[in-house]
Coordinates of C-alpha atoms and ligand atoms in Angstrom, one line a residue:
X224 CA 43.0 -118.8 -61.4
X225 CA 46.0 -120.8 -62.2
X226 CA 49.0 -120.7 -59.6
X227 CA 52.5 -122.4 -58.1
X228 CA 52.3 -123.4 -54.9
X229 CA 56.2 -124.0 -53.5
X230 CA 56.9 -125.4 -51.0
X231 CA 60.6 -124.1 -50.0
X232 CA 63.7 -125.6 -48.5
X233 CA 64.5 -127.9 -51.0
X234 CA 67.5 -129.0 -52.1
X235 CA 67.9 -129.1 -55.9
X236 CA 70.1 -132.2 -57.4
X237 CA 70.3 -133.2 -60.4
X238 CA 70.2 -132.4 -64.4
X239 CA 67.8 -130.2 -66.5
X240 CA 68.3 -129.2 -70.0
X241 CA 68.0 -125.8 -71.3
X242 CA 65.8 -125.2 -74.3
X243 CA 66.8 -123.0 -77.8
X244 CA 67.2 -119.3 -76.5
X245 CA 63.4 -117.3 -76.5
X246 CA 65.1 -114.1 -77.7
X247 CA 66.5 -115.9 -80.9
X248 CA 63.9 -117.4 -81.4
X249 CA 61.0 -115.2 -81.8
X250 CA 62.9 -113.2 -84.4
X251 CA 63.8 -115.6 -86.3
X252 CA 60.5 -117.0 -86.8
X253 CA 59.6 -113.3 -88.0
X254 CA 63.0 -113.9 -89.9
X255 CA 61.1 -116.9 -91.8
X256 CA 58.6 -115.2 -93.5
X257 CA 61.5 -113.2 -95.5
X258 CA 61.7 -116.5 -98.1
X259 CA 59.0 -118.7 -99.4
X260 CA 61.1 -122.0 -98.9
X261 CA 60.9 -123.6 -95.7
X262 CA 62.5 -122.9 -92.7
X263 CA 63.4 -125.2 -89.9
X264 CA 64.4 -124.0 -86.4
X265 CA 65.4 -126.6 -84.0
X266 CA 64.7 -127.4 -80.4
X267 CA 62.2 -125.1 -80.5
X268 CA 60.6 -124.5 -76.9
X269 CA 56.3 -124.5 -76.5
X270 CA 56.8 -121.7 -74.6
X271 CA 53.6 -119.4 -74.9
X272 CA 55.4 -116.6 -76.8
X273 CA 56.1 -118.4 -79.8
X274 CA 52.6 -119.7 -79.3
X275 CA 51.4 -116.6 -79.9
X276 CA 54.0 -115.8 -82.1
X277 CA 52.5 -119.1 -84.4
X278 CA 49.0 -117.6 -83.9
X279 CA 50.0 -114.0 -85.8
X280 CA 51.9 -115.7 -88.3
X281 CA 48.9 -118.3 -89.2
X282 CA 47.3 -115.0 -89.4
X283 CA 49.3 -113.7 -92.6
X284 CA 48.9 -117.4 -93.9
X285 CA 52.1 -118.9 -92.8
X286 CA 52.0 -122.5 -92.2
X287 CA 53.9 -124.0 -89.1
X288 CA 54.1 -127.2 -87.6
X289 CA 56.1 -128.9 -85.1
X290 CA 57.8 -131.8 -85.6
X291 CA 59.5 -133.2 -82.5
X292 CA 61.0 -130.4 -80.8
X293 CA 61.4 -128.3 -84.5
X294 CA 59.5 -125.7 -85.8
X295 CA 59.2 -126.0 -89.5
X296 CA 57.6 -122.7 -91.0
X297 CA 56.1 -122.5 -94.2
X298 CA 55.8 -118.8 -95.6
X299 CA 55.7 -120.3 -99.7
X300 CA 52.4 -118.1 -99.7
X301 CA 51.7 -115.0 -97.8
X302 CA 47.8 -114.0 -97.4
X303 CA 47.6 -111.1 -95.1
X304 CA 49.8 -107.7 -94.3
X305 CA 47.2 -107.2 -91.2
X306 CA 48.3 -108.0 -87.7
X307 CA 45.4 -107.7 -85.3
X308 CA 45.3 -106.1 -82.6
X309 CA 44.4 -108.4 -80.2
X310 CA 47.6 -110.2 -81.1
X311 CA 49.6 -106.9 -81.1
X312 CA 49.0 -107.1 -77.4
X313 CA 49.8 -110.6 -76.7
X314 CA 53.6 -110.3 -77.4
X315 CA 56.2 -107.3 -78.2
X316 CA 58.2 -109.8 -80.3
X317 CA 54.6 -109.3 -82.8
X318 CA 56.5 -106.1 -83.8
X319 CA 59.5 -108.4 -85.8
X320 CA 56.9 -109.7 -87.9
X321 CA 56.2 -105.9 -89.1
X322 CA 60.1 -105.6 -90.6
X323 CA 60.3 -109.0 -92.5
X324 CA 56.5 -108.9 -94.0
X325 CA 57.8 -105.2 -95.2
X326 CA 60.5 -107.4 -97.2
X327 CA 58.6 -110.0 -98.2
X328 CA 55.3 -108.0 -99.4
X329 CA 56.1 -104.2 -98.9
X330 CA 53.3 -103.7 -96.5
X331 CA 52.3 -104.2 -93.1
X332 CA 49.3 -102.8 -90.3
X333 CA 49.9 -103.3 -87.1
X334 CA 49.3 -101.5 -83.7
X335 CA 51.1 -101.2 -80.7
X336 CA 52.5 -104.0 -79.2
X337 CA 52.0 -105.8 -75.9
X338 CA 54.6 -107.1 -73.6
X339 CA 55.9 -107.7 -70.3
X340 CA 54.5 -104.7 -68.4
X341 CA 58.6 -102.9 -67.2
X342 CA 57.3 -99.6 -67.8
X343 CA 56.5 -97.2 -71.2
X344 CA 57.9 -99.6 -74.3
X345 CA 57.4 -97.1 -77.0
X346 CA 58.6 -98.1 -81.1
X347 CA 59.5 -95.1 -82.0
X348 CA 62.7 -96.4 -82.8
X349 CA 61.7 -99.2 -85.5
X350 CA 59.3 -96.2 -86.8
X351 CA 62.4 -93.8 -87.4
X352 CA 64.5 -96.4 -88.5
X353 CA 61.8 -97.8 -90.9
X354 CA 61.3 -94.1 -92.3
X355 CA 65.0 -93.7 -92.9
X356 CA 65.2 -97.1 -95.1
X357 CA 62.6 -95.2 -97.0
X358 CA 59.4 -96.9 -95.9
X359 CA 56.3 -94.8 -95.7
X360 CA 54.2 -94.3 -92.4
X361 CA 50.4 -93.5 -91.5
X362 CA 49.5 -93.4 -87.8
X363 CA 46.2 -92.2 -87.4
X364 CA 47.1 -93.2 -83.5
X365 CA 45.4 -96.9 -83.4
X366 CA 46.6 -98.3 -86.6
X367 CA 50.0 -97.8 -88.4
X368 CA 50.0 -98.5 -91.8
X369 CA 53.9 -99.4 -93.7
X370 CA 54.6 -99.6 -97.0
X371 CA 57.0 -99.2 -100.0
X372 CA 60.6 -100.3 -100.5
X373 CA 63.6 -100.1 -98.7
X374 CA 66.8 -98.3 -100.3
X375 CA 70.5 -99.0 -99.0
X376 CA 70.9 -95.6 -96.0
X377 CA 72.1 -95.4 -92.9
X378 CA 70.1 -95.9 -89.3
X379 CA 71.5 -94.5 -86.0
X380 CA 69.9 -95.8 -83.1
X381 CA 69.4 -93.3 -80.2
X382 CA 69.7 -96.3 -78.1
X383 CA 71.6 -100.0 -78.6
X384 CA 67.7 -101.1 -78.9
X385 CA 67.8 -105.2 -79.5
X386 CA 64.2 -105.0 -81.2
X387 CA 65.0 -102.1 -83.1
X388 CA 68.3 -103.6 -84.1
X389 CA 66.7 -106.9 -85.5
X390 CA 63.6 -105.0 -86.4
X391 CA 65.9 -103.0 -89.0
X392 CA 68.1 -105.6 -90.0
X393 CA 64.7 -107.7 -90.9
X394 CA 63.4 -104.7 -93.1
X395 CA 66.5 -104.1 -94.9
X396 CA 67.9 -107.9 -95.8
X397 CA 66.3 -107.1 -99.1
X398 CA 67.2 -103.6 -99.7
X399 CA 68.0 -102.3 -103.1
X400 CA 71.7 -101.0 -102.1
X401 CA 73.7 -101.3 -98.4
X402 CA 72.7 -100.5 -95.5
X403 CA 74.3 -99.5 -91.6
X404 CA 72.9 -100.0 -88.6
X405 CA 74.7 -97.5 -86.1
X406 CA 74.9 -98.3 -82.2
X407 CA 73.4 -101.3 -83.1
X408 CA 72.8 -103.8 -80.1
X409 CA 75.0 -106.8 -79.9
X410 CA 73.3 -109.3 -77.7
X411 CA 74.5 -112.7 -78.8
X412 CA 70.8 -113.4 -79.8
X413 CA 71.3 -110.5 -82.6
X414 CA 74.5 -112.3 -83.6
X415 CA 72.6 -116.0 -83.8
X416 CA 69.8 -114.3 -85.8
X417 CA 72.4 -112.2 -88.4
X418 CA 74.1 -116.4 -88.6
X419 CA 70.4 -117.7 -89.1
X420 CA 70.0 -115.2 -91.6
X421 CA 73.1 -115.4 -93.8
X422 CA 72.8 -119.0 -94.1
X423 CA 69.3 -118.1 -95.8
X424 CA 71.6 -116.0 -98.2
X425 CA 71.4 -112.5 -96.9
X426 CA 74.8 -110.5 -96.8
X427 CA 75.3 -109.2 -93.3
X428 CA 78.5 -108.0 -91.5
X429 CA 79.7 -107.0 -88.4
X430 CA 77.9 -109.3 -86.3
X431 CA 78.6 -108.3 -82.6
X432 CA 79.9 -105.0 -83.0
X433 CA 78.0 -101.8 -83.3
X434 CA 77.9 -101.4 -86.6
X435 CA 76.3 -103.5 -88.6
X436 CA 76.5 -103.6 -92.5
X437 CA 74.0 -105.4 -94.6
X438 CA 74.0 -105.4 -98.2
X439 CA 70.7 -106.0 -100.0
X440 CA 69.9 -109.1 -102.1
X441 CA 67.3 -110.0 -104.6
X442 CA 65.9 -113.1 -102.4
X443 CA 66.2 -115.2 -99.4
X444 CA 66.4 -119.1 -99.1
X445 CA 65.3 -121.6 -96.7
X446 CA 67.4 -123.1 -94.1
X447 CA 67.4 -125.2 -91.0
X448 CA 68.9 -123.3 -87.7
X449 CA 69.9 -124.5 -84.6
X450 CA 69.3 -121.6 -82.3
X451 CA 71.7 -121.0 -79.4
X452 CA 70.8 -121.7 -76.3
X453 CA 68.6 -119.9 -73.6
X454 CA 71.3 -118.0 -71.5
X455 CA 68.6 -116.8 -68.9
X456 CA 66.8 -120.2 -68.6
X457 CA 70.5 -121.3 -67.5
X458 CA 71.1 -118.7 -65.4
X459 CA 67.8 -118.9 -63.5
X460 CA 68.3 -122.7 -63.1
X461 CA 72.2 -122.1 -61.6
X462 CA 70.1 -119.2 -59.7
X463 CA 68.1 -121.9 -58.2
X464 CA 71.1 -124.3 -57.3
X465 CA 72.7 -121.3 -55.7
X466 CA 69.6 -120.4 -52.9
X467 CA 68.9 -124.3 -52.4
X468 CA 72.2 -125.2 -51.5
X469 CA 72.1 -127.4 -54.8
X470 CA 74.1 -129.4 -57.3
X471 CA 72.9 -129.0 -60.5
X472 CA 74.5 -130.0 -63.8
X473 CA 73.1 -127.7 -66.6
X474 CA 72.7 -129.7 -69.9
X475 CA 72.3 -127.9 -73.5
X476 CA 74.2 -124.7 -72.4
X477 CA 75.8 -122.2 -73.7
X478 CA 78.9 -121.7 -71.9
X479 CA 80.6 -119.2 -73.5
X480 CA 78.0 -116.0 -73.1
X481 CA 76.9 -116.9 -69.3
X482 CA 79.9 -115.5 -67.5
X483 CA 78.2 -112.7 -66.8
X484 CA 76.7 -114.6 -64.1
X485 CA 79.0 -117.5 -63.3
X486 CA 82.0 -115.2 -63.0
X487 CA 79.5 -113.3 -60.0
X488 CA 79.2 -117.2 -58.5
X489 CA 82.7 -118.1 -58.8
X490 CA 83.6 -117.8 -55.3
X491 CA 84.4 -119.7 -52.0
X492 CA 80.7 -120.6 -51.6
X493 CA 80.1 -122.0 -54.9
X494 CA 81.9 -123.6 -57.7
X495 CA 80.8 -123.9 -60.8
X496 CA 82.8 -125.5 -63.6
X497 CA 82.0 -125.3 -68.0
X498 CA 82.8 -127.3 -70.1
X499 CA 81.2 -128.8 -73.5
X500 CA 77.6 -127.0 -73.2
X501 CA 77.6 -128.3 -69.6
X502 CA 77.6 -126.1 -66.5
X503 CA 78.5 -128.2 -62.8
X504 CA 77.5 -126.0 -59.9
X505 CA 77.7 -127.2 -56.8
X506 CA 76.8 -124.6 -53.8
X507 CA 76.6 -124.7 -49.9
X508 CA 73.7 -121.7 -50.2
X509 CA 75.8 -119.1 -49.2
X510 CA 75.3 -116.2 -51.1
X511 CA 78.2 -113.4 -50.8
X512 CA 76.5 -110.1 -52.0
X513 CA 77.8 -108.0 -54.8
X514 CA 76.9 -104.6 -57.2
X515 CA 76.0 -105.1 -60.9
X516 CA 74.3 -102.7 -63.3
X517 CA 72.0 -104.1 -66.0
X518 CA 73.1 -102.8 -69.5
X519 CA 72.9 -103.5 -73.3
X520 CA 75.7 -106.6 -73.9
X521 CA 78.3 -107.1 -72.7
X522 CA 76.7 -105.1 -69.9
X523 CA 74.7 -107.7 -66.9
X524 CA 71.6 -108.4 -68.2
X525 CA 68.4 -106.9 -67.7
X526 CA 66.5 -110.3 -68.1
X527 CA 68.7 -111.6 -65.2
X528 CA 68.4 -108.7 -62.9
X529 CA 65.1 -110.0 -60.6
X530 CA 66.5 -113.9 -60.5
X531 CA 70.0 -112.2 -59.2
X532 CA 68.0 -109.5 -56.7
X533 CA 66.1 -112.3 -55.4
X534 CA 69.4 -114.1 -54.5
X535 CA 71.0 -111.2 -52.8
X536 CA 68.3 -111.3 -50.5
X537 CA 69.5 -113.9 -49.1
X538 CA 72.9 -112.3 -49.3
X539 CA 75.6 -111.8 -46.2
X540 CA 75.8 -108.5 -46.4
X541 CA 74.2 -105.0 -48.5
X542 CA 74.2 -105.2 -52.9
X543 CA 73.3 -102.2 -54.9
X544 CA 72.0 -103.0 -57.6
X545 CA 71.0 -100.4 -60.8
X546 CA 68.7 -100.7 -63.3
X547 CA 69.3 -98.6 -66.5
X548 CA 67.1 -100.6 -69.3
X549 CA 63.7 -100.5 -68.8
X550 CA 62.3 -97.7 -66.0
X551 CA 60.0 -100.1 -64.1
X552 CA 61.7 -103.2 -63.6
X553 CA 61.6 -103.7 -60.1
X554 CA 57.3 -104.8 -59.7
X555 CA 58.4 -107.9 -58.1
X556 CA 60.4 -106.3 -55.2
X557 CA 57.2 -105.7 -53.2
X558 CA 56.4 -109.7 -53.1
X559 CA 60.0 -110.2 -52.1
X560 CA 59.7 -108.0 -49.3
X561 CA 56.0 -109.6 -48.0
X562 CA 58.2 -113.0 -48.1
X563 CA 60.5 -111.2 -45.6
X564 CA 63.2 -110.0 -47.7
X565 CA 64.2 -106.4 -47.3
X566 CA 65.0 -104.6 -50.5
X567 CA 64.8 -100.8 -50.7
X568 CA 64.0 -99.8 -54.1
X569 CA 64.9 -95.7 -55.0
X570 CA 64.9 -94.7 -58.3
X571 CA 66.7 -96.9 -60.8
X572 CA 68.4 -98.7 -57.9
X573 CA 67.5 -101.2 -55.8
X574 CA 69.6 -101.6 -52.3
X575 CA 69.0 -105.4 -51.1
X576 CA 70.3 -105.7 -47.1
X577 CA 70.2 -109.5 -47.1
X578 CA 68.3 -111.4 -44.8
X579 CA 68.9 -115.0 -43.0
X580 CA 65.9 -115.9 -44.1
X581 CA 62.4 -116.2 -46.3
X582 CA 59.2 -117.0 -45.6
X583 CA 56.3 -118.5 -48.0
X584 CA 53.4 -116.5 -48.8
X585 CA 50.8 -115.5 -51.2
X586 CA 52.7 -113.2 -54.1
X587 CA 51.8 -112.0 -57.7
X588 CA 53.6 -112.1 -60.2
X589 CA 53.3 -109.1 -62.6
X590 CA 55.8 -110.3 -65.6
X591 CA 58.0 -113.1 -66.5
X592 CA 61.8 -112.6 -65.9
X593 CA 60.0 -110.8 -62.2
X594 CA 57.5 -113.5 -62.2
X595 CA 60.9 -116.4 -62.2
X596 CA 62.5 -114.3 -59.4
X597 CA 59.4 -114.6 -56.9
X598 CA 59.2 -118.3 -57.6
X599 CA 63.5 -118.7 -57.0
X600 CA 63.0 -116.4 -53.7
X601 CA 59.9 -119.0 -53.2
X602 CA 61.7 -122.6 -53.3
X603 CA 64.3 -121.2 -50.6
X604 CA 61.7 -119.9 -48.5
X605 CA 60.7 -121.3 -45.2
X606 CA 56.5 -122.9 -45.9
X607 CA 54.3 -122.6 -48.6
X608 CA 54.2 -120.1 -51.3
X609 CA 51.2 -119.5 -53.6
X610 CA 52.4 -117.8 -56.5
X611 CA 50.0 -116.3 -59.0
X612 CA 50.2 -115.0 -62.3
X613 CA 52.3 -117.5 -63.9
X614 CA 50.9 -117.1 -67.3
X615 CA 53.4 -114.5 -67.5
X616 CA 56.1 -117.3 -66.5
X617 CA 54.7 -119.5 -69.1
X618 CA 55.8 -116.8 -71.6
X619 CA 59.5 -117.3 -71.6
X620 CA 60.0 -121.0 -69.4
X621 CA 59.3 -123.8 -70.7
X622 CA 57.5 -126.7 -68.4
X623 CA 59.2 -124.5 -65.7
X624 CA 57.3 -126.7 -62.6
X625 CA 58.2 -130.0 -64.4
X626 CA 62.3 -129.2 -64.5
X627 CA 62.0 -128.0 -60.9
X628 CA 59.9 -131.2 -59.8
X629 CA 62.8 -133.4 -61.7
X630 CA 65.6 -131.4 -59.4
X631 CA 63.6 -132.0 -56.5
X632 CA 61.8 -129.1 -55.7
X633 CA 58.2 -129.0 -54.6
X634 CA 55.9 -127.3 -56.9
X635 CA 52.5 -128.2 -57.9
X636 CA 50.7 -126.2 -60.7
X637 CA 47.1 -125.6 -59.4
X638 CA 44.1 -125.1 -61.9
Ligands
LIG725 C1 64.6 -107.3 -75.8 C2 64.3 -108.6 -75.2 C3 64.0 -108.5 -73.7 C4 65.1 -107.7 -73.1 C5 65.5 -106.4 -73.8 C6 66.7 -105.7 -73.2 C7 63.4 -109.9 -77.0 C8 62.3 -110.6 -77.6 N1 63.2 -109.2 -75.9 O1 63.4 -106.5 -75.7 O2 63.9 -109.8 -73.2 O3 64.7 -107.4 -71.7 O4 65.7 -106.7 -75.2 O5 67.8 -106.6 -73.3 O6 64.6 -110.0 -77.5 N2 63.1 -98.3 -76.5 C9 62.5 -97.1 -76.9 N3 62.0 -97.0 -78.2 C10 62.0 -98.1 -79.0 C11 62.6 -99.3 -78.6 C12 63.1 -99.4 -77.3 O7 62.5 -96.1 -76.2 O8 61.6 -98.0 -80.2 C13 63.6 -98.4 -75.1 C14 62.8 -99.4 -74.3 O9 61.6 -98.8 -73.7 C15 63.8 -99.8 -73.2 C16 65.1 -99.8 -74.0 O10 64.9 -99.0 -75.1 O11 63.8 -98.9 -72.2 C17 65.6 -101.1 -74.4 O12 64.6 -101.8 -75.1 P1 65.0 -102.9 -76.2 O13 66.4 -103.2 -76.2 O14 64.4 -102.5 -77.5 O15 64.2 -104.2 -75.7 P2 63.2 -105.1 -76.5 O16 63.7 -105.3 -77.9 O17 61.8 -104.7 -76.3

């Protein structure tokens, strides 16, 4: 069974390069089956997730290939409506292919999908919305069967879902008429996929607000994308620097939509400076605690909320710290607290009364952004950690132990 073994203490220095952002880029190669031109999406990270992602789309008889660090997809014919369910179960993002095949072809099968395991993910939400755009639905409770045409109405989302959000916005780019997306999420992701999609000639407006309008057109075209960057591979690398005492410089990075997190590190103990797509932190490993709630954008992050818990438990002093996204995200917590940390999870909230230190052990990891927190809480820990499970790392970090290894931490991947 594959594992990390990591051993802590040491300082990281140096420069590591963040790849195209994994949330942008799953949907938008769903996004690329909506034209039968090509489609190229650049810097394009091997990250298991689009992997899989590659895998469902060869599937519907799509056509990818990488070339250098770009993914160039080839949708000119489309074979298949069927997604198994196999592959269902590999990925959530599987569930993006459902609303652009429904464009492109007017029918889709799937089941439910898989995913990091943060509690119950249900879809009723892409189902609803999906019905309202006038889309028919059969569920016989395994299979769900989609089909028909979407006219211009409007969908209000219970909840500022991001799925359900791109989900819709991918089923209705070819809509006979307009339609509105109410509450609609507006993580910068949903705004780089809305810019991906426009320059393939849809008509969408309101980009990072909550409303979004799209007007339907006959056809899309292809296009080549620069995705933005991975915020939450940045902020788990300046996560890193931050518990090692390190001075990282942050290459590739988006430096506009990580405040969330630099603004929390902008203090006496660390300074961190942007400038150009290139974050400078430079911290004495001092961590001052603080409160944060995770929340749809502009709220903190739920993707960054074990990295950060992991870091205030290292903290001088008590940080509450809520969770109101998913209603399991705190798995990881119990490996934190075998590696000495002491984190008192009630509810939604977590309460972390920092420690002086960690200690190295042998810890699971149960799913990725959880998985990256135990392996941050593991390279500022005193001895050896053996951390298992990383397939789940694999997921959303791209040669995670090889950027770690060229800042100068010690981490071996072990077959
Ligand atoms: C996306 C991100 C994930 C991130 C999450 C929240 C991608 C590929 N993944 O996941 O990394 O953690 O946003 O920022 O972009 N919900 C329902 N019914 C639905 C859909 C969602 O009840 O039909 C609930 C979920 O269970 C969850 C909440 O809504 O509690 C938010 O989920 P959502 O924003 O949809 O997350 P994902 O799109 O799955």
């Amino acid at each position: 069974m594959e594992k990390f073994v990591i051993r802590g203490r040491n300082r990281l220095y140096g420069s590591v390069r963040i790849e195209s952002a994994k949330n942008a880029v799953l949907p938008m190669m769903a996004a690329s089956v909506l034209t039968k031109e090509k489609v190229v999406i650049e810097n394009c990270p091997k990250i298991s997730d689009v992997l899989s992602l590659i895998e469902i789309l060869g599937r519907l008889g799509v056509k990818t290939e990488f070339y250098n660090e770009n993914l160039i997809v080839d949708s000119g014919e489309i074979t298949g409506d069927k997604i198994p369910e196999y592959l269902m179960k590999e990925l959530r993002s599987s569930i993006f292919v459902v609303g652009a095949l429904l464009s492109r072809t007017g029918s889709a099968e799937f089941s439910l999908p898989g995913g990091c395991n943060l509690g119950e993910r249900p879809i009723d939400f892409h189902i609803n919305g999906l019905k309202t755009l006038g889309y028919s639905v059969a569920d016989d409770g395994e299979i769900i069967k989609v089909s028909g045409k979407a006219t211009g109405s409007t969908v209000k989302l219970p909840f500022a879902s991001v799925g359900a959000t791109e989900n819709i916005i991918l089923a209705s780019v070819t809509a006979k008429g307009a339609t509105e997306i109410i509450n609609a999420a507006r993580e910068p992701e949903i705004v780089d996929l809305i810019g991906m999609l426009n320059s393939m000639g849809a008509k969408i407006s309101g980009a990072g607000t909550g409303r979004l309008s799209i007007e339907g057109v006959e056809r899309l075209y292809g296009t080549r994308y620069k995705p933005m960057s991975d915020r939450i591979e940045t902020g788990t690398y300046l996560i890193a620097a931050v518990m090692t005492g390190g001075k990282v410089r942050i290459t590739n990075a988006d430096t506009e939509n990580i405040s969330f997190i630099t603004d929390k590190f902008c203090n006496n103990t660390c300074k961190v400076d942007r400038i150009n797509g290139i974050i400078t932190i430079n911290s004495d490993g001092k961590v001052r605690p603080f409160d944060f709630s995770t929340g749809p954008f502009p709220a903190f992050p739920t993707d960054m909320q074990p990295q950060s818990v992991a870091m205030l438990s290292l903290a001088g002093g008590i940080s509450r710290v809520k969770e109101t996204v998913f209603k399991n995200r705190f798995g990881y917590v119990e490996s934190l607290n075998k590696m000495g940390a002491a984190i008192k999870v009630e509810g939604d909230t977590a309460t972390c009364y920092g420690v002086r230190r960690l200690h190295g052990e042998t810890v699971w990891a149960g799913d990725l952004r959880g998985g990256a927190g135990i392996c941050l809480a593991a390279l500022a820990a005193e001895g050896d950690s053996h951390v298992y499970g990383v397939e789940h790392i694999d997921r959303g970090y791209y040669a995670f132990e090889g950027k770690l290894k060229s800042l100068g931490a010690d981490i071996e991947r072990i077959y």
